[in-house]
PDB file of C-alpha atoms in Angstrom:
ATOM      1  CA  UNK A   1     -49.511   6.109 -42.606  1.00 69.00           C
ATOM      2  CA  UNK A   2     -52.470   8.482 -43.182  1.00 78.00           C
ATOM      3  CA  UNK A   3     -51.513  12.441 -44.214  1.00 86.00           C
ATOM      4  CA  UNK A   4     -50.738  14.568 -40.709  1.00 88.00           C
ATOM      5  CA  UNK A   5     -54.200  16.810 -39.925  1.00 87.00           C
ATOM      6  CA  UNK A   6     -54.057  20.327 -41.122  1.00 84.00           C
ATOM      7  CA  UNK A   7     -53.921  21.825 -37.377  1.00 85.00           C
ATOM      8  CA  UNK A   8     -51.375  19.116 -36.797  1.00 87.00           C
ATOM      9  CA  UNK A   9     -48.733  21.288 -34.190  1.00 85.00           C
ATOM     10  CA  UNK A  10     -45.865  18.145 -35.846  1.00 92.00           C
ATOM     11  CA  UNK A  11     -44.453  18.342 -38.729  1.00 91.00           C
ATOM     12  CA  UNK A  12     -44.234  14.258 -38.619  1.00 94.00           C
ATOM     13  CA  UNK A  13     -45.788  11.660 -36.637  1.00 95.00           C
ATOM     14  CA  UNK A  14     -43.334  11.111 -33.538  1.00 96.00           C
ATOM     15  CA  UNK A  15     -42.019   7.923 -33.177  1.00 97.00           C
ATOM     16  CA  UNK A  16     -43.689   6.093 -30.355  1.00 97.00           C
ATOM     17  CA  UNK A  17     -41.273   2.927 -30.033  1.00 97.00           C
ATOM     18  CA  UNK A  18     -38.250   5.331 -29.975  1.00 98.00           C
ATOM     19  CA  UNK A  19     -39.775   8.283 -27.731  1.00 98.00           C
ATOM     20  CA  UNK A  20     -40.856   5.231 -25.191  1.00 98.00           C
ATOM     21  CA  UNK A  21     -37.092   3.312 -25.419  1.00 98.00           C
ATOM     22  CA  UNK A  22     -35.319   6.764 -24.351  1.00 98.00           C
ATOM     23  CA  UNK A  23     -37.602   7.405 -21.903  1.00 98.00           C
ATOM     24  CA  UNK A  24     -37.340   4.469 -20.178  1.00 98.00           C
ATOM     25  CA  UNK A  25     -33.792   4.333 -20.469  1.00 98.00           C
ATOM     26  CA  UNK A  26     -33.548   7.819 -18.659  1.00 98.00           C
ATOM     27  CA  UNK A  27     -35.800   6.218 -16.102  1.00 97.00           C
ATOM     28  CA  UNK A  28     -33.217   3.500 -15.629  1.00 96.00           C
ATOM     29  CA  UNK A  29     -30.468   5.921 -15.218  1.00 94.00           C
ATOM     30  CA  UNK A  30     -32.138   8.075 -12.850  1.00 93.00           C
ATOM     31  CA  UNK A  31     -32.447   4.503 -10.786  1.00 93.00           C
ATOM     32  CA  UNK A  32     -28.888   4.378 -11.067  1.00 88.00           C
ATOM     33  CA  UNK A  33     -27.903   7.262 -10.049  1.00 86.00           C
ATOM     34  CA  UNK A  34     -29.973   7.567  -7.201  1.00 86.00           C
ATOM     35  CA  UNK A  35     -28.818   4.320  -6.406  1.00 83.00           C
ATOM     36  CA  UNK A  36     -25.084   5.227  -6.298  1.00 77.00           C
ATOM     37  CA  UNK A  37     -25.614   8.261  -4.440  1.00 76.00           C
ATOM     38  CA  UNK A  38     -27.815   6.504  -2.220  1.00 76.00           C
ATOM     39  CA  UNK A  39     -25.179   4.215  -1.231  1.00 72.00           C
ATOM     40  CA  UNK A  40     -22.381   6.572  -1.189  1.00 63.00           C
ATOM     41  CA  UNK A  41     -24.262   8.958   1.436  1.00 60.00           C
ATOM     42  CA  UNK A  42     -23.807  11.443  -1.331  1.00 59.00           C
ATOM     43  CA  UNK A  43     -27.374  12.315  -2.003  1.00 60.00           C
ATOM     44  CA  UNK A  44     -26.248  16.095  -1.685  1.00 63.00           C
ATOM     45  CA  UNK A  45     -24.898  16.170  -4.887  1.00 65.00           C
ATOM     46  CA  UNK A  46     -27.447  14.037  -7.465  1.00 77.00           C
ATOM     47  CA  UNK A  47     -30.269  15.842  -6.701  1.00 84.00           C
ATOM     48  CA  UNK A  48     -29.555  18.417  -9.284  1.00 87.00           C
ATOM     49  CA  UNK A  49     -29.098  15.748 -12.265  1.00 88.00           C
ATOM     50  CA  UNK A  50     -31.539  13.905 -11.005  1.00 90.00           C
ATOM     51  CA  UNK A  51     -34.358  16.582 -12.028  1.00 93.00           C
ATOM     52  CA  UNK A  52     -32.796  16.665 -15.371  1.00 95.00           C
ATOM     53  CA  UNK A  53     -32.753  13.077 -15.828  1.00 96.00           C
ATOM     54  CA  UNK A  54     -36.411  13.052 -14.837  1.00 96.00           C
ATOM     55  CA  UNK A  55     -37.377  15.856 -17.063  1.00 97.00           C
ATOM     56  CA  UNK A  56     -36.053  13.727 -20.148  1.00 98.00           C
ATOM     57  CA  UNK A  57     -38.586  10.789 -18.915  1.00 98.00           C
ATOM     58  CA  UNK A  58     -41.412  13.117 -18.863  1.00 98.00           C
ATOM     59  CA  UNK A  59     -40.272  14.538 -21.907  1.00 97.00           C
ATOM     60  CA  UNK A  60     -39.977  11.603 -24.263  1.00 98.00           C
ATOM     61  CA  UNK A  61     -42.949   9.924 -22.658  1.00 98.00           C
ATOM     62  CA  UNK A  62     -45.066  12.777 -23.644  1.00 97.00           C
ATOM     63  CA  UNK A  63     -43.874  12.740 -26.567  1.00 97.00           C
ATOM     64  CA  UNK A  64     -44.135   9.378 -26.658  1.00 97.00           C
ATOM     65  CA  UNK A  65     -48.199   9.483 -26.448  1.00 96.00           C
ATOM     66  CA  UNK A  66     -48.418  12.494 -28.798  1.00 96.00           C
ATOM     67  CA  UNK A  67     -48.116   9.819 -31.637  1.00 94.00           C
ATOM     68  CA  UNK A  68     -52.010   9.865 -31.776  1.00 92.00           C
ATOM     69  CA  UNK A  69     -52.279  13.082 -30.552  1.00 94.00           C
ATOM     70  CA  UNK A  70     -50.496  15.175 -33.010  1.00 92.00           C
ATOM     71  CA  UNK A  71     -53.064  18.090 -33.119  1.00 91.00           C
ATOM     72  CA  UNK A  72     -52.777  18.470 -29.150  1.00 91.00           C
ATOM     73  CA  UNK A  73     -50.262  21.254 -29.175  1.00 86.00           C
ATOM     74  CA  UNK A  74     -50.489  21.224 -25.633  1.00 88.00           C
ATOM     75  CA  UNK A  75     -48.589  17.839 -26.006  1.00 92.00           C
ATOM     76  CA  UNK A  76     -46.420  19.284 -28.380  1.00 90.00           C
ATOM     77  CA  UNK A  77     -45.349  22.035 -26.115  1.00 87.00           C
ATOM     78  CA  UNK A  78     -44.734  20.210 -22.949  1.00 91.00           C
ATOM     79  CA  UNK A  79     -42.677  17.633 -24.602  1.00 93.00           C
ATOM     80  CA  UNK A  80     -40.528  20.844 -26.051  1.00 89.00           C
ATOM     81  CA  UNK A  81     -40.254  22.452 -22.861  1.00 88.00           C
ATOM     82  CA  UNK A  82     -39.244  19.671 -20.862  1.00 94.00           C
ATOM     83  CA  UNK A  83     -36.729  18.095 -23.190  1.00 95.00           C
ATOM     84  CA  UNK A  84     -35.227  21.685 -24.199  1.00 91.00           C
ATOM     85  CA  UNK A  85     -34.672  22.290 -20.770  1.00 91.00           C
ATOM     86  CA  UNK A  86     -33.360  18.848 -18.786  1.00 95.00           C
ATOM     87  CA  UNK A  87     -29.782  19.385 -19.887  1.00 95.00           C
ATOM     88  CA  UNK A  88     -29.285  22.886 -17.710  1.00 92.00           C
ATOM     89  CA  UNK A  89     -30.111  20.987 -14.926  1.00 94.00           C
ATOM     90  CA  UNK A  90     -27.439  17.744 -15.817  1.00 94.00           C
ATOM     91  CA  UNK A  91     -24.727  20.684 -16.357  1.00 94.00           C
ATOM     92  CA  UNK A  92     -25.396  22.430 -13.137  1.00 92.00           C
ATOM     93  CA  UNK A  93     -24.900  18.944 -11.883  1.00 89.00           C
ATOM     94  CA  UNK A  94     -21.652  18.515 -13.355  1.00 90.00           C
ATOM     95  CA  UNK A  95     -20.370  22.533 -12.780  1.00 92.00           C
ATOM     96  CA  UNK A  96     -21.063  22.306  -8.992  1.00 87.00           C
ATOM     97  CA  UNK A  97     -18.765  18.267  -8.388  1.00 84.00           C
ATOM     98  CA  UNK A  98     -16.018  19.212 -10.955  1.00 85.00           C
ATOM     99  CA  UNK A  99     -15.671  22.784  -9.480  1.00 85.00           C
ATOM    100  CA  UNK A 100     -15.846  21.021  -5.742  1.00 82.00           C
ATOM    101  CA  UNK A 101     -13.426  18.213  -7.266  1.00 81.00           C
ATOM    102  CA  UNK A 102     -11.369  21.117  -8.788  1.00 83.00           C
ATOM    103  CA  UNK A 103     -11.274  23.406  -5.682  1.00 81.00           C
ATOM    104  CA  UNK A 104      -9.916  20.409  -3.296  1.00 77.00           C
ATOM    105  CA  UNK A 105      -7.162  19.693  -5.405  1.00 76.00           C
ATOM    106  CA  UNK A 106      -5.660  23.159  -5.632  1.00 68.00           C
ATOM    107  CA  UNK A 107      -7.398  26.066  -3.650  1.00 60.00           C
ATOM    108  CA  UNK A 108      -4.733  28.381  -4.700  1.00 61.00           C
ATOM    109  CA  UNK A 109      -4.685  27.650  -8.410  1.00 76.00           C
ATOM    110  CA  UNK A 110      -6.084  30.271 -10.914  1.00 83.00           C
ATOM    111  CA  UNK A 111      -7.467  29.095 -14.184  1.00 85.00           C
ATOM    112  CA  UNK A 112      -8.132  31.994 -16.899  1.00 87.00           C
ATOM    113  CA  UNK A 113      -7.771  34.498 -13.725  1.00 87.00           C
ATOM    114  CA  UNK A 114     -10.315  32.630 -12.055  1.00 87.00           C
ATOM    115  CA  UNK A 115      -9.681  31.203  -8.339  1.00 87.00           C
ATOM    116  CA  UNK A 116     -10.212  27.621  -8.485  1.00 85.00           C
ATOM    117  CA  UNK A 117     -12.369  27.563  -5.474  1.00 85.00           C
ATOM    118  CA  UNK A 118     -15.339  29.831  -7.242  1.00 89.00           C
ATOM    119  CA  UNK A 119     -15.542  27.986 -10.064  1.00 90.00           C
ATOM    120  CA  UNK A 120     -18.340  25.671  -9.257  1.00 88.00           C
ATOM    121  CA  UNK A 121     -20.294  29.229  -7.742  1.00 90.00           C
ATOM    122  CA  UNK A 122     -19.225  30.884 -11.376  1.00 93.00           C
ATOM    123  CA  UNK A 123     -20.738  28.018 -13.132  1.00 93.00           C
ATOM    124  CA  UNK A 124     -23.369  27.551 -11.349  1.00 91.00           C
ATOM    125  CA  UNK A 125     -24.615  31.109 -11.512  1.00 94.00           C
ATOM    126  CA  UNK A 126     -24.292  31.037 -15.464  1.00 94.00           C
ATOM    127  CA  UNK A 127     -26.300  28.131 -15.333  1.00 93.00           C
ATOM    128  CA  UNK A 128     -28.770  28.986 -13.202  1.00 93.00           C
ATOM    129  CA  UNK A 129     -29.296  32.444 -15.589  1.00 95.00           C
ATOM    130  CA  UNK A 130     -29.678  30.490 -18.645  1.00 93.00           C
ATOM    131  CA  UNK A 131     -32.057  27.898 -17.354  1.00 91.00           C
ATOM    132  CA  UNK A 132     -34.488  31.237 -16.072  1.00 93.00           C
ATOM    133  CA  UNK A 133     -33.438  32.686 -19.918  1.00 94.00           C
ATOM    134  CA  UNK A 134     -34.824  29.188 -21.468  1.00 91.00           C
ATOM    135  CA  UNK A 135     -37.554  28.831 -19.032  1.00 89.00           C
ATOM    136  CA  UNK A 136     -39.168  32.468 -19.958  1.00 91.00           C
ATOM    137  CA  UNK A 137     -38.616  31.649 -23.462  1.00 89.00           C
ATOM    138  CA  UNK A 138     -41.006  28.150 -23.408  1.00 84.00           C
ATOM    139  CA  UNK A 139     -43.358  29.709 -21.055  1.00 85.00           C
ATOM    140  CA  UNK A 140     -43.904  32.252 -24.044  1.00 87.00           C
ATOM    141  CA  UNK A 141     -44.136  30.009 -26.202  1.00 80.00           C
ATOM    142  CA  UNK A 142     -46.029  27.781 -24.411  1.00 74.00           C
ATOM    143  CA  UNK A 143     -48.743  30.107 -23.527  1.00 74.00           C
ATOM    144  CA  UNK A 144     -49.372  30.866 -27.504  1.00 73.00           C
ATOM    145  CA  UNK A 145     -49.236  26.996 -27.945  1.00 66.00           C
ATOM    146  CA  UNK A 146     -46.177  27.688 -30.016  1.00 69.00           C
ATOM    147  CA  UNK A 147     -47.921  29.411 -32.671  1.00 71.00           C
ATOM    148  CA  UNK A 148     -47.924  32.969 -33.936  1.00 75.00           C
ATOM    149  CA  UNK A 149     -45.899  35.752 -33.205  1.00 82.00           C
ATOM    150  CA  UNK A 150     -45.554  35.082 -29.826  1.00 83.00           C
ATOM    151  CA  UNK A 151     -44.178  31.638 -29.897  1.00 81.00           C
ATOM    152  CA  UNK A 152     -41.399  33.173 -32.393  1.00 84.00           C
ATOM    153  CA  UNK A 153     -40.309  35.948 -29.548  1.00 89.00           C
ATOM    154  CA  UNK A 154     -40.330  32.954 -27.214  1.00 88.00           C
ATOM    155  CA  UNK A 155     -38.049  31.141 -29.734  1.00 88.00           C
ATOM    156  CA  UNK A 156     -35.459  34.057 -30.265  1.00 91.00           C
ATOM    157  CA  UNK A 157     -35.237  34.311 -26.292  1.00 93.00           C
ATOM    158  CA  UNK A 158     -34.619  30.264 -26.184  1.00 92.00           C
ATOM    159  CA  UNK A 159     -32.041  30.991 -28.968  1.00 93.00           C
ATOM    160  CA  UNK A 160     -30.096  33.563 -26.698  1.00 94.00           C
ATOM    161  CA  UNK A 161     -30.715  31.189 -23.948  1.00 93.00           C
ATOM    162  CA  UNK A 162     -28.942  28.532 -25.556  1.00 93.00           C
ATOM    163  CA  UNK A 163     -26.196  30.868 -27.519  1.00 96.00           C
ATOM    164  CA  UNK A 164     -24.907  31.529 -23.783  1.00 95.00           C
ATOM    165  CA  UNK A 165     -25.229  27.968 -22.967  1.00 94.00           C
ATOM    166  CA  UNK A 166     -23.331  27.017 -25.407  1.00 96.00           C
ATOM    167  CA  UNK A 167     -20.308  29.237 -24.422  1.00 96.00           C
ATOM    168  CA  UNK A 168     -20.632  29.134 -20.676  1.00 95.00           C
ATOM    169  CA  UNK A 169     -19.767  25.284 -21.554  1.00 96.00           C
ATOM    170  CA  UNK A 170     -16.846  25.426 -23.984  1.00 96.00           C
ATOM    171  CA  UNK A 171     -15.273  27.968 -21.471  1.00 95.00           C
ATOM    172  CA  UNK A 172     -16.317  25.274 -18.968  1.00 94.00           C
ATOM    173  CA  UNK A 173     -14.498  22.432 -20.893  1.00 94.00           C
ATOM    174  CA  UNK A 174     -11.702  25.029 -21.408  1.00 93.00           C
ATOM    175  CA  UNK A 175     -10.848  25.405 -18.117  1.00 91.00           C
ATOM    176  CA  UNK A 176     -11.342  21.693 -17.374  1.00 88.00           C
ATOM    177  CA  UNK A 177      -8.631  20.747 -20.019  1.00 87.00           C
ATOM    178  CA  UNK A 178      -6.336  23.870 -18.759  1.00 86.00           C
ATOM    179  CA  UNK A 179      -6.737  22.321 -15.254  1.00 82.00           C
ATOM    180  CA  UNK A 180      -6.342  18.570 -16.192  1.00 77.00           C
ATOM    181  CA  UNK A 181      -3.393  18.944 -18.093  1.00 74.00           C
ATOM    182  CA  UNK A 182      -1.809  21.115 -15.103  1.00 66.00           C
ATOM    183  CA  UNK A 183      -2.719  18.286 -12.845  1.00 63.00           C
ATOM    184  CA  UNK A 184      -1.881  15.571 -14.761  1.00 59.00           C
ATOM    185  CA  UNK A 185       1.655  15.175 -13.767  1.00 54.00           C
ATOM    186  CA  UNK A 186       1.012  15.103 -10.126  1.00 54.00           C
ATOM    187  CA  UNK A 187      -1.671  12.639 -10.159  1.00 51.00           C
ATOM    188  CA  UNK A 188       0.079  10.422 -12.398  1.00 48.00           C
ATOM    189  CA  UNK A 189       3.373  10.558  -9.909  1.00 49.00           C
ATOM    190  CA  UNK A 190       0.714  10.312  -6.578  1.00 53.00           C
ATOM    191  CA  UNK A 191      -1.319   7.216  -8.640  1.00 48.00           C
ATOM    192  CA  UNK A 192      -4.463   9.557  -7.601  1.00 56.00           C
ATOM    193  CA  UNK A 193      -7.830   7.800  -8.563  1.00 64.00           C
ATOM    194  CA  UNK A 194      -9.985  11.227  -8.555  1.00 68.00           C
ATOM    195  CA  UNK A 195      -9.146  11.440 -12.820  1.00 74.00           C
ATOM    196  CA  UNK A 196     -12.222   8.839 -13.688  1.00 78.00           C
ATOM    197  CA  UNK A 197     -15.008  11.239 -12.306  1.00 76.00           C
ATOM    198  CA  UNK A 198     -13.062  14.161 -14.038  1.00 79.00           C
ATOM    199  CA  UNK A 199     -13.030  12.679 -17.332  1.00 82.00           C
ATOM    200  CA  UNK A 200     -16.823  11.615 -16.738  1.00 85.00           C
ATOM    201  CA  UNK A 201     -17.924  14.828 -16.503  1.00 86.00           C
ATOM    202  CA  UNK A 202     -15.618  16.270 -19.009  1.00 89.00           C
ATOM    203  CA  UNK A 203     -16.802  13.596 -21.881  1.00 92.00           C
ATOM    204  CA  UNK A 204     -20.414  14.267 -20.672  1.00 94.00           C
ATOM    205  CA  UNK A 205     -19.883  17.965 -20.946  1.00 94.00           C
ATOM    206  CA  UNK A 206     -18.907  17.529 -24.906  1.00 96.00           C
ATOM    207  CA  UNK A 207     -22.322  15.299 -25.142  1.00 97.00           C
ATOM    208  CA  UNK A 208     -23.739  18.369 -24.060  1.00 97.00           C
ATOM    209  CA  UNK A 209     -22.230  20.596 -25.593  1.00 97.00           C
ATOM    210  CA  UNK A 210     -22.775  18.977 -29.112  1.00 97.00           C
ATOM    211  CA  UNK A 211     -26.611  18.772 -28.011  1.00 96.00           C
ATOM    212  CA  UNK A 212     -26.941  22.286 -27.652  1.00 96.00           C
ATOM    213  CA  UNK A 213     -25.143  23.036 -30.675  1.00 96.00           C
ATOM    214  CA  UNK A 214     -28.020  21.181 -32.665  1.00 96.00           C
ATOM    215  CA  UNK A 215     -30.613  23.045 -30.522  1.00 95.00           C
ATOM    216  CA  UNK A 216     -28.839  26.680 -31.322  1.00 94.00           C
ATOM    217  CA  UNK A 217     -28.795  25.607 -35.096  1.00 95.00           C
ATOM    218  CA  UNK A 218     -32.312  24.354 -34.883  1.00 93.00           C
ATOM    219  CA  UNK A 219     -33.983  27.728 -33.207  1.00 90.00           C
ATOM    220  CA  UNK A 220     -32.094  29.895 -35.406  1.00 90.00           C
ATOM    221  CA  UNK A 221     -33.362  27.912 -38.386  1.00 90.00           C
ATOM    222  CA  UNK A 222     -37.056  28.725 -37.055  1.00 84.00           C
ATOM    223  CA  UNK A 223     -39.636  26.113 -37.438  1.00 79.00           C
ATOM    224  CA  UNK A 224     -39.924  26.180 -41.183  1.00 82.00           C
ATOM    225  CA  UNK A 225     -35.814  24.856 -41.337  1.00 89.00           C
ATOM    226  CA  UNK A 226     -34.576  20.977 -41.884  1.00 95.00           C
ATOM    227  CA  UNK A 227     -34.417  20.127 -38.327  1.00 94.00           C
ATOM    228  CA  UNK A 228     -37.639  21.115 -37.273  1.00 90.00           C
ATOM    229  CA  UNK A 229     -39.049  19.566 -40.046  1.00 92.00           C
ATOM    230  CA  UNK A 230     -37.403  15.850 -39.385  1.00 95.00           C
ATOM    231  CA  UNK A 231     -37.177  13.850 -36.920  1.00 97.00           C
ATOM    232  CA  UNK A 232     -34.161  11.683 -37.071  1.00 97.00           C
ATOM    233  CA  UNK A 233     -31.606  14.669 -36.132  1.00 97.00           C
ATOM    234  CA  UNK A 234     -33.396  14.877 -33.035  1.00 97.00           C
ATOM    235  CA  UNK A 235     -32.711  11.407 -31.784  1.00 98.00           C
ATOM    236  CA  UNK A 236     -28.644  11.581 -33.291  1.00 98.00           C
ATOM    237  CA  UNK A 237     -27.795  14.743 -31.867  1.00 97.00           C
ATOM    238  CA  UNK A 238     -30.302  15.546 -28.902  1.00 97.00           C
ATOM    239  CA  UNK A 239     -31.166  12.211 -27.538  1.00 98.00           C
ATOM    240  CA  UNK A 240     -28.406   9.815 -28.072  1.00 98.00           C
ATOM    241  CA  UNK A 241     -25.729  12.406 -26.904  1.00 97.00           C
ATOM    242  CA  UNK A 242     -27.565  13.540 -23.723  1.00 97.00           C
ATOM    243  CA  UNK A 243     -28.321   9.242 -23.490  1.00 97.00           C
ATOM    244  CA  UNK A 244     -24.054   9.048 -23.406  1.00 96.00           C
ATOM    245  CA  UNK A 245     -24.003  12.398 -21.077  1.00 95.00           C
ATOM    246  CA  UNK A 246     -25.742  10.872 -18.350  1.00 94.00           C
ATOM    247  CA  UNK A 247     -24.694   7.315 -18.740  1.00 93.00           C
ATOM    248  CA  UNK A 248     -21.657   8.209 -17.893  1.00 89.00           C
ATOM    249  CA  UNK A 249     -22.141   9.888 -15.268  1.00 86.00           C
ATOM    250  CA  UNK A 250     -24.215   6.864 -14.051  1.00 86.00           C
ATOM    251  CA  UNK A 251     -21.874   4.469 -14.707  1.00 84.00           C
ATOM    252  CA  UNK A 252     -18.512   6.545 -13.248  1.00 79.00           C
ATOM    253  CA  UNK A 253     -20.394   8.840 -10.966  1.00 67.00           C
ATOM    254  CA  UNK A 254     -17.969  11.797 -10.316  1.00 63.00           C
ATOM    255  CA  UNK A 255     -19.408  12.444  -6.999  1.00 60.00           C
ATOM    256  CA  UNK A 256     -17.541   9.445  -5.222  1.00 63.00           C
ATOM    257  CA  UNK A 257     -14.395  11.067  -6.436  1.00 63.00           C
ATOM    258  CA  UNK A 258     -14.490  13.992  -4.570  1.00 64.00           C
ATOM    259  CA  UNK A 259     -13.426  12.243  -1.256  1.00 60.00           C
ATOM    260  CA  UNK A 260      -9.943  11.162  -3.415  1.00 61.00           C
ATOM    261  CA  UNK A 261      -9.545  14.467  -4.707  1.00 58.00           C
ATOM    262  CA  UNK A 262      -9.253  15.794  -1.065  1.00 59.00           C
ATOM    263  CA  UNK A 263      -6.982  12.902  -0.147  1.00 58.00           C
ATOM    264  CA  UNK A 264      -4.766  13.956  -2.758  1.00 55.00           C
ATOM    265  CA  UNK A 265      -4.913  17.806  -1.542  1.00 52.00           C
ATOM    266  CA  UNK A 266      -3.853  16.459   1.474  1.00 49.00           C
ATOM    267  CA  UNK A 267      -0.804  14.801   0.708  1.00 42.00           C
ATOM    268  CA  UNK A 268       0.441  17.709  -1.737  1.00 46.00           C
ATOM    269  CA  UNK A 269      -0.002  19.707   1.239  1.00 40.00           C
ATOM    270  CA  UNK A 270       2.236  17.136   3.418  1.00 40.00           C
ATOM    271  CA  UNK A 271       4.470  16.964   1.032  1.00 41.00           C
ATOM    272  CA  UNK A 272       4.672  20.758   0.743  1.00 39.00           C
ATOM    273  CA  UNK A 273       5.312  21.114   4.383  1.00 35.00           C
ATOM    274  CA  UNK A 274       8.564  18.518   4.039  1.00 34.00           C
ATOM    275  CA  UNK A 275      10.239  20.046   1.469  1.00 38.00           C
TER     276      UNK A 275
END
């Protein structure tokens, strides 16, 4: 393979057979999903994921035809934006069924001195102010073409954008493990079927999670580091675990548990009332 240009904005040639596999394979989820919110008159709740999802196609297939193109920053930085930025929009996703899910079961219930029933608001809001953090980070650096001084304020605002990211979703899986295992018991006794789109979302949380450790690590490193400088972490810990994240929430789409986790608020409260 011939020497990368000296105005090349990559650091390698990107790999077109892999960027083109993920992207397609995000396409096929977003099909899915659609599909099973479609059919479950749930379309209320996928939207949010589904603009993630579709970010990660336009992402990788960008990236995808930057292959040739590797001195076409403007490539480089749409790819990075897009990519950087899909998972905030999978989390809200998950945030706003689990804290619905979570708020059926037990309206009363307090988790870390938080009422059950704002969670999902909470979460959402946290989400929603790191997404506008990461967005006015890439826009920075996407104006400068990610070069120059500019591009490394844009990076240090992405960083912070991701630092509280990162912790808005381990106090996220936190409380999800606090209220599972408080739960447990009853749904076990009840044989309530609402636990497959909790552990979904809870499994695709840690996907997450582990992504946007690797991004944190990678921003702070600055663009001179290892995993700037590489390509294969990106596709182990960015793209495979955010391929997992969604898949499973294709495949054991939380939202159809929702009606099951009011059934079972229903019968603790019938059962309440009897005793």
């Amino acid at each position: 393979m011939a020497p990368l240009p000296d105005d090349s904005a990559w650091f390698y040639y990107p790999n077109t057979g892999a960027a083109a596999f993920f992207s397609a394979f995000f396409g096929l989820l977003g099909v899915g999903i659609s599909f099973r919110a479609w059919q479950g008159g749930l379309k209320k709740f996928y939207w949010v994921e589904l603009i993630g999802v579709l970010w990660e196609v336009a992402g990788f297939a960008v990236r995808a035809a930057a292959h040739d193109r590797t001195t076409d920053v403007g490539l480089f930085a749409a790819q990075q934006s897009l990519i950087v930025l899909a998972p905030l929009w999978i989390a809200g996703g998950i945030y706003l069924i689990c804290g619905r899910i979570m708020a059926a079961v037990s309206k009363k219930r307090r988790i870390f001195g938080i009422p059950v029933r704002r969670i999902a608001l909470i979460f959402v809001t946290c989400d929603i102010v790191t997404l506008l953090v990461q967005v006015s980070g890439t826009s920075i650096a996407a104006g400068v073409e990610w070069e120059g001084s500019q591009a490394d304020v844009g990076s240090h605002i992405i960083t912070g954008g991701l630092a509280a990211q990162t912790v808005t979703l381990v106090f996220f899986i936190a409380i999800i493990v606090n209220f599972a295992g408080a739960r447990l018991p009853f749904a076990a006794k009840r044989n309530v079927h609402w636990l497959p789109g909790f552990r979904s979302a809870f499994w695709s949380s840690l996907m997450i999670l582990l992504r946007c450790v690797y991004r944190l690590i990678e921003f702070a490193m600055g663009v001179d580091g290892y995993l700037f400088e590489h390509e294969w972490p990106f596709y182990v810990i960015e793209a495979l675990p955010m391929a997992v994240a969604v898949c499973g929430l294709a495949l054991v789409y939380p939202p159809h548990y929702l009606q099951e986790a009011e059934n079972s608020e229903n019968i603790e409260v019938r059962d309440a009332e009897m005793s």
